[in-house]
């Protein structure tokens, strides 16, 4: 077991190194910071000024911090599929290491890379709030933790699609469609039908923003919305849902990769 | 002698297509065995099963007694492998890749550092140790593939077309490296290039359509298939068709064929009869540059066996 733990550490270390050397890491980081800058610069520039309520501003900035969740898809899309598509698996897989260890190590590396982006962004959020309001609400830390969990769940879902896809591009596009189109459409349908949507990852991950003050942080969004639209996700339930997505999809990915043949 | 690799009645179907058909093979420790066959014969499928990349549809394979499916990690701990033309992560350096793979093989600390240095020196990549692999040529990547296969000093080397895609110089370099490292190792070498097999291996297993056609030492296979002696005669001037027919009518000559300035004679006589044949050809007025007997080649055996199964 110790031996397998050492191997897990090795996979995580070198896969993490790979992420840090890829351009996409810096592109995602730069885009994420740019999103925060837009919020910080556009509000005073358009004459709106910063909101008087620190929680509203924190929620606005934290919306930008959900950007890494999308970045997670780009980081993880090729994690498994790339080994088969790019033939690097011919070097990696014929080693005395369990494939589940490889999957878990790659997951940890990918999550660590995305966590760096999340931490950097919340650094921007915290510094901005401190600069504008002279205080940082404790909810920012909660939002960051939830953002990390949401990213972890998205990485797990991406790993699942990566383990069943022939190519990295296919895995990335399929995951993006699943999370940002399919789940959103299902969520809208359930909302219109007045049905519960707590079990959807897209809804559960809204908790990253709603933790501050529910959807009420954003004045004006109520008009024209169906009843129930303003019902913000419960933190406890959302955490459970995100953990469930993370565990189930990661386990599925490991099981599929273990059986997948390198033909 | 202990058996390093045992393959028992392996079958593999790809969507209904039978790639391996009850293949059985035993490779003793320290044997260097070539797996020879045309494209699509089942060589890579066999190698991939041994390396745990695919599962057999039926049958079993063992490496030092460990089942490659049920005890995959144990079986692979004895193996260094090169499969097809492997790729490496372009963002890492050879040193980092070898360090990564070494750790997956249970190596660490000074032992790993020394092994990396030795492996890189062996494949002449020491000077490139800290350069990202993305800048490497095909030949350099193949040398790195050899380095990773040798890193943990495995008792078994499993190689699938290790010189594939290389230029002639690269092919020679790879072959020379493999000749050097095969000492005290079991080598299982799949290729369709006969010259590679004959230079690196002592034994050969010939397969086609997933079936084993022959398995023996190269010498034994030659002897088994050698019914007629072949004599190659080089002349100053090539013989005319009439002169060729005259040679064909000489004693013990079974068949005669002209290849450029040379004449290839299938001969049924003994050594004395062959000396007499040389005299007869001279007497016919031909000026001989050389007269030599050529045994049946592995290529002849291979072509004969493969043709029979088509």
mmCIF file of C-alpha atoms in Angstrom, chain B residues 231-235 237-245 247 255-265 286:
data_model
loop_
_atom_site.group_PDB
_atom_site.id
_atom_site.type_symbol
_atom_site.label_atom_id
_atom_site.label_comp_id
_atom_site.label_asym_id
_atom_site.label_seq_id
_atom_site.Cartn_x
_atom_site.Cartn_y
_atom_site.Cartn_z
ATOM 1 C CA UNK B 231 25.027 -21.868 -55.330
ATOM 2 C CA UNK B 232 25.622 -18.306 -56.392
ATOM 3 C CA UNK B 233 27.984 -17.877 -59.339
ATOM 4 C CA UNK B 234 29.195 -14.425 -60.361
ATOM 5 C CA UNK B 235 30.568 -14.093 -63.881
ATOM 6 C CA UNK B 237 29.762 -11.474 -68.498
ATOM 7 C CA UNK B 238 26.213 -12.639 -67.797
ATOM 8 C CA UNK B 239 25.312 -15.899 -69.565
ATOM 9 C CA UNK B 240 22.942 -15.902 -72.517
ATOM 10 C CA UNK B 241 19.633 -17.743 -72.327
ATOM 11 C CA UNK B 242 21.179 -20.654 -74.273
ATOM 12 C CA UNK B 243 24.168 -20.816 -71.917
ATOM 13 C CA UNK B 244 21.781 -20.713 -68.952
ATOM 14 C CA UNK B 245 19.903 -23.704 -70.353
ATOM 15 C CA UNK B 247 24.071 -24.934 -67.132
ATOM 16 C CA UNK B 255 16.995 -25.137 -61.207
ATOM 17 C CA UNK B 256 18.935 -22.197 -62.571
ATOM 18 C CA UNK B 257 18.097 -18.515 -62.542
ATOM 19 C CA UNK B 258 19.938 -15.372 -63.689
ATOM 20 C CA UNK B 259 20.054 -12.356 -61.384
ATOM 21 C CA UNK B 260 22.136 -9.613 -63.071
ATOM 22 C CA UNK B 261 25.693 -10.845 -63.519
ATOM 23 C CA UNK B 262 25.006 -13.677 -61.133
ATOM 24 C CA UNK B 263 23.517 -17.099 -61.649
ATOM 25 C CA UNK B 264 21.617 -18.768 -58.841
ATOM 26 C CA UNK B 265 21.716 -22.548 -59.009
ATOM 27 C CA UNK B 286 32.672 -18.510 -68.460
#
